[in-house]
Amino acid sequence: MSDVFEQTARWLPGFVPKVVVDAGAFRGNFTRRCREKWDATVLAFEPSPRNYAKLKWIADDKTFLYPAALSAATGRLSVYEHPSEPSMDRLGPYRDDLPWADSMPLD
């Protein structure tokens, strides 16, 4: 199976993006590869507070980190943090009755 970089080279020969949006940056692996492969400016969005905290290592003059989710709606979402597996964190409808969920504005 080919990765997004191989697919891009095959489908769009010669295409080198100047800006990449990483929506759900998690730990920064895709962001890092975009910087290495294309030297692109990356806008990395990660709504999970604990995952965002681990992205700090990747920040540089062409990598901009945002502790936010991207959405077409406004309002609030809850961030459900899995107790032992950060890749399982999820966003869902806002609820103030869940002690393990943090919330974030969508505006």
PDB file of C-alpha atoms in Angstrom:
ATOM      1  CA  MET A   1       0.000   0.000   0.000  1.00  0.00           C
ATOM      2  CA  SER A   2       1.390   3.390  -0.931  1.00  0.00           C
ATOM      3  CA  ASP A   3       1.342   6.387   1.355  1.00  0.00           C
ATOM      4  CA  VAL A   4      -0.073   9.848   0.683  1.00  0.00           C
ATOM      5  CA  PHE A   5       3.282  11.124  -0.577  1.00  0.00           C
ATOM      6  CA  GLU A   6       3.625   8.354  -3.176  1.00  0.00           C
ATOM      7  CA  GLN A   7      -0.019   8.794  -4.220  1.00  0.00           C
ATOM      8  CA  THR A   8       0.442  12.538  -4.627  1.00  0.00           C
ATOM      9  CA  ALA A   9       3.537  12.028  -6.787  1.00  0.00           C
ATOM     10  CA  ARG A  10       1.643   9.520  -8.949  1.00  0.00           C
ATOM     11  CA  TRP A  11      -1.619  11.469  -9.281  1.00  0.00           C
ATOM     12  CA  LEU A  12      -0.147  14.975  -9.417  1.00  0.00           C
ATOM     13  CA  PRO A  13       3.355  14.702 -10.893  1.00  0.00           C
ATOM     14  CA  GLY A  14       5.472  17.686  -9.943  1.00  0.00           C
ATOM     15  CA  PHE A  15       2.970  18.933  -7.338  1.00  0.00           C
ATOM     16  CA  VAL A  16       4.708  20.353  -4.287  1.00  0.00           C
ATOM     17  CA  PRO A  17       2.330  22.056  -1.832  1.00  0.00           C
ATOM     18  CA  LYS A  18       3.482  25.224  -0.167  1.00  0.00           C
ATOM     19  CA  VAL A  19       0.934  24.943   2.681  1.00  0.00           C
ATOM     20  CA  VAL A  20      -0.529  21.790   4.251  1.00  0.00           C
ATOM     21  CA  VAL A  21      -3.350  21.617   6.822  1.00  0.00           C
ATOM     22  CA  ASP A  22      -3.006  18.700   9.225  1.00  0.00           C
ATOM     23  CA  ALA A  23      -6.454  18.375  10.819  1.00  0.00           C
ATOM     24  CA  GLY A  24      -5.997  16.018  13.744  1.00  0.00           C
ATOM     25  CA  ALA A  25      -2.213  16.204  14.031  1.00  0.00           C
ATOM     26  CA  PHE A  26      -2.068  13.653  16.897  1.00  0.00           C
ATOM     27  CA  ARG A  27       1.677  13.325  17.602  1.00  0.00           C
ATOM     28  CA  GLY A  28       2.965  15.148  14.511  1.00  0.00           C
ATOM     29  CA  ASN A  29       4.161  12.308  12.281  1.00  0.00           C
ATOM     30  CA  PHE A  30       2.327  13.533   9.152  1.00  0.00           C
ATOM     31  CA  THR A  31       3.326  17.127   9.912  1.00  0.00           C
ATOM     32  CA  ARG A  32       6.985  16.117  10.205  1.00  0.00           C
ATOM     33  CA  ARG A  33       6.877  14.188   6.933  1.00  0.00           C
ATOM     34  CA  CYS A  34       5.305  17.142   5.097  1.00  0.00           C
ATOM     35  CA  ARG A  35       8.119  19.359   6.326  1.00  0.00           C
ATOM     36  CA  GLU A  36      10.760  16.815   5.301  1.00  0.00           C
ATOM     37  CA  LYS A  37       9.273  15.836   1.943  1.00  0.00           C
ATOM     38  CA  TRP A  38       7.962  19.159   0.665  1.00  0.00           C
ATOM     39  CA  ASP A  39       9.400  21.820   2.995  1.00  0.00           C
ATOM     40  CA  ALA A  40       5.793  23.025   3.240  1.00  0.00           C
ATOM     41  CA  THR A  41       4.398  25.381   5.837  1.00  0.00           C
ATOM     42  CA  VAL A  42       2.104  23.236   8.011  1.00  0.00           C
ATOM     43  CA  LEU A  43      -0.924  24.366   9.989  1.00  0.00           C
ATOM     44  CA  ALA A  44      -1.368  21.552  12.513  1.00  0.00           C
ATOM     45  CA  PHE A  45      -4.642  21.320  14.470  1.00  0.00           C
ATOM     46  CA  GLU A  46      -5.004  18.961  17.432  1.00  0.00           C
ATOM     47  CA  PRO A  47      -7.992  19.248  19.795  1.00  0.00           C
ATOM     48  CA  SER A  48      -6.903  16.703  22.412  1.00  0.00           C
ATOM     49  CA  PRO A  49      -5.047  18.595  25.170  1.00  0.00           C
ATOM     50  CA  ARG A  50      -2.723  15.685  25.974  1.00  0.00           C
ATOM     51  CA  ASN A  51      -1.876  15.051  22.307  1.00  0.00           C
ATOM     52  CA  TYR A  52      -1.389  18.768  21.666  1.00  0.00           C
ATOM     53  CA  ALA A  53       1.070  18.936  24.569  1.00  0.00           C
ATOM     54  CA  LYS A  54       3.201  16.302  22.835  1.00  0.00           C
ATOM     55  CA  LEU A  55       3.301  18.277  19.574  1.00  0.00           C
ATOM     56  CA  LYS A  56       5.544  21.003  20.954  1.00  0.00           C
ATOM     57  CA  TRP A  57       8.648  19.170  19.699  1.00  0.00           C
ATOM     58  CA  ILE A  58       7.652  19.774  16.087  1.00  0.00           C
ATOM     59  CA  ALA A  59       7.077  23.539  16.221  1.00  0.00           C
ATOM     60  CA  ASP A  60       9.426  25.619  14.102  1.00  0.00           C
ATOM     61  CA  ASP A  61       9.291  28.692  11.874  1.00  0.00           C
ATOM     62  CA  LYS A  62       7.159  26.847   9.272  1.00  0.00           C
ATOM     63  CA  THR A  63       5.015  24.700  11.560  1.00  0.00           C
ATOM     64  CA  PHE A  64       2.130  26.377  13.352  1.00  0.00           C
ATOM     65  CA  LEU A  65       0.302  24.477  16.087  1.00  0.00           C
ATOM     66  CA  TYR A  66      -3.306  25.114  17.094  1.00  0.00           C
ATOM     67  CA  PRO A  67      -5.053  23.468  20.094  1.00  0.00           C
ATOM     68  CA  ALA A  68      -8.337  23.340  18.211  1.00  0.00           C
ATOM     69  CA  ALA A  69     -10.639  21.237  16.057  1.00  0.00           C
ATOM     70  CA  LEU A  70     -11.800  22.219  12.583  1.00  0.00           C
ATOM     71  CA  SER A  71     -15.547  22.296  11.999  1.00  0.00           C
ATOM     72  CA  ALA A  72     -18.209  23.884   9.829  1.00  0.00           C
ATOM     73  CA  ALA A  73     -20.360  24.394  12.949  1.00  0.00           C
ATOM     74  CA  THR A  74     -20.115  26.598  16.014  1.00  0.00           C
ATOM     75  CA  GLY A  75     -20.791  25.540  19.588  1.00  0.00           C
ATOM     76  CA  ARG A  76     -18.959  23.192  21.949  1.00  0.00           C
ATOM     77  CA  LEU A  77     -17.593  19.680  21.690  1.00  0.00           C
ATOM     78  CA  SER A  78     -16.414  17.299  24.349  1.00  0.00           C
ATOM     79  CA  VAL A  79     -12.964  15.758  24.055  1.00  0.00           C
ATOM     80  CA  TYR A  80     -13.127  12.159  25.258  1.00  0.00           C
ATOM     81  CA  GLU A  81      -9.661  11.046  26.292  1.00  0.00           C
ATOM     82  CA  HIS A  82      -9.148   7.295  26.287  1.00  0.00           C
ATOM     83  CA  PRO A  83      -7.534   6.313  29.616  1.00  0.00           C
ATOM     84  CA  SER A  84      -4.623   4.379  28.118  1.00  0.00           C
ATOM     85  CA  GLU A  85      -4.519   4.899  24.338  1.00  0.00           C
ATOM     86  CA  PRO A  86      -4.236   8.526  23.112  1.00  0.00           C
ATOM     87  CA  SER A  87      -4.910   7.532  19.492  1.00  0.00           C
ATOM     88  CA  MET A  88      -8.418   6.551  20.633  1.00  0.00           C
ATOM     89  CA  ASP A  89      -9.314  10.079  21.846  1.00  0.00           C
ATOM     90  CA  ARG A  90     -12.527  11.319  20.247  1.00  0.00           C
ATOM     91  CA  LEU A  91     -14.618  14.450  19.871  1.00  0.00           C
ATOM     92  CA  GLY A  92     -18.329  14.208  20.518  1.00  0.00           C
ATOM     93  CA  PRO A  93     -21.418  16.165  21.497  1.00  0.00           C
ATOM     94  CA  TYR A  94     -20.839  18.466  24.433  1.00  0.00           C
ATOM     95  CA  ARG A  95     -21.782  16.992  27.813  1.00  0.00           C
ATOM     96  CA  ASP A  96     -20.975  18.543  31.147  1.00  0.00           C
ATOM     97  CA  ASP A  97     -21.768  15.393  33.127  1.00  0.00           C
ATOM     98  CA  LEU A  98     -18.736  13.327  32.093  1.00  0.00           C
ATOM     99  CA  PRO A  99     -15.799  13.692  34.496  1.00  0.00           C
ATOM    100  CA  TRP A 100     -13.237  12.345  31.999  1.00  0.00           C
ATOM    101  CA  ALA A 101     -14.293  14.670  29.159  1.00  0.00           C
ATOM    102  CA  ASP A 102     -12.918  18.122  28.597  1.00  0.00           C
ATOM    103  CA  SER A 103     -14.777  20.572  26.362  1.00  0.00           C
ATOM    104  CA  MET A 104     -13.761  23.100  23.766  1.00  0.00           C
ATOM    105  CA  PRO A 105     -15.571  25.910  21.968  1.00  0.00           C
ATOM    106  CA  LEU A 106     -16.285  25.709  18.243  1.00  0.00           C
ATOM    107  CA  ASP A 107     -16.172  29.320  17.211  1.00  0.00           C
TER     108      ASP A 107
END
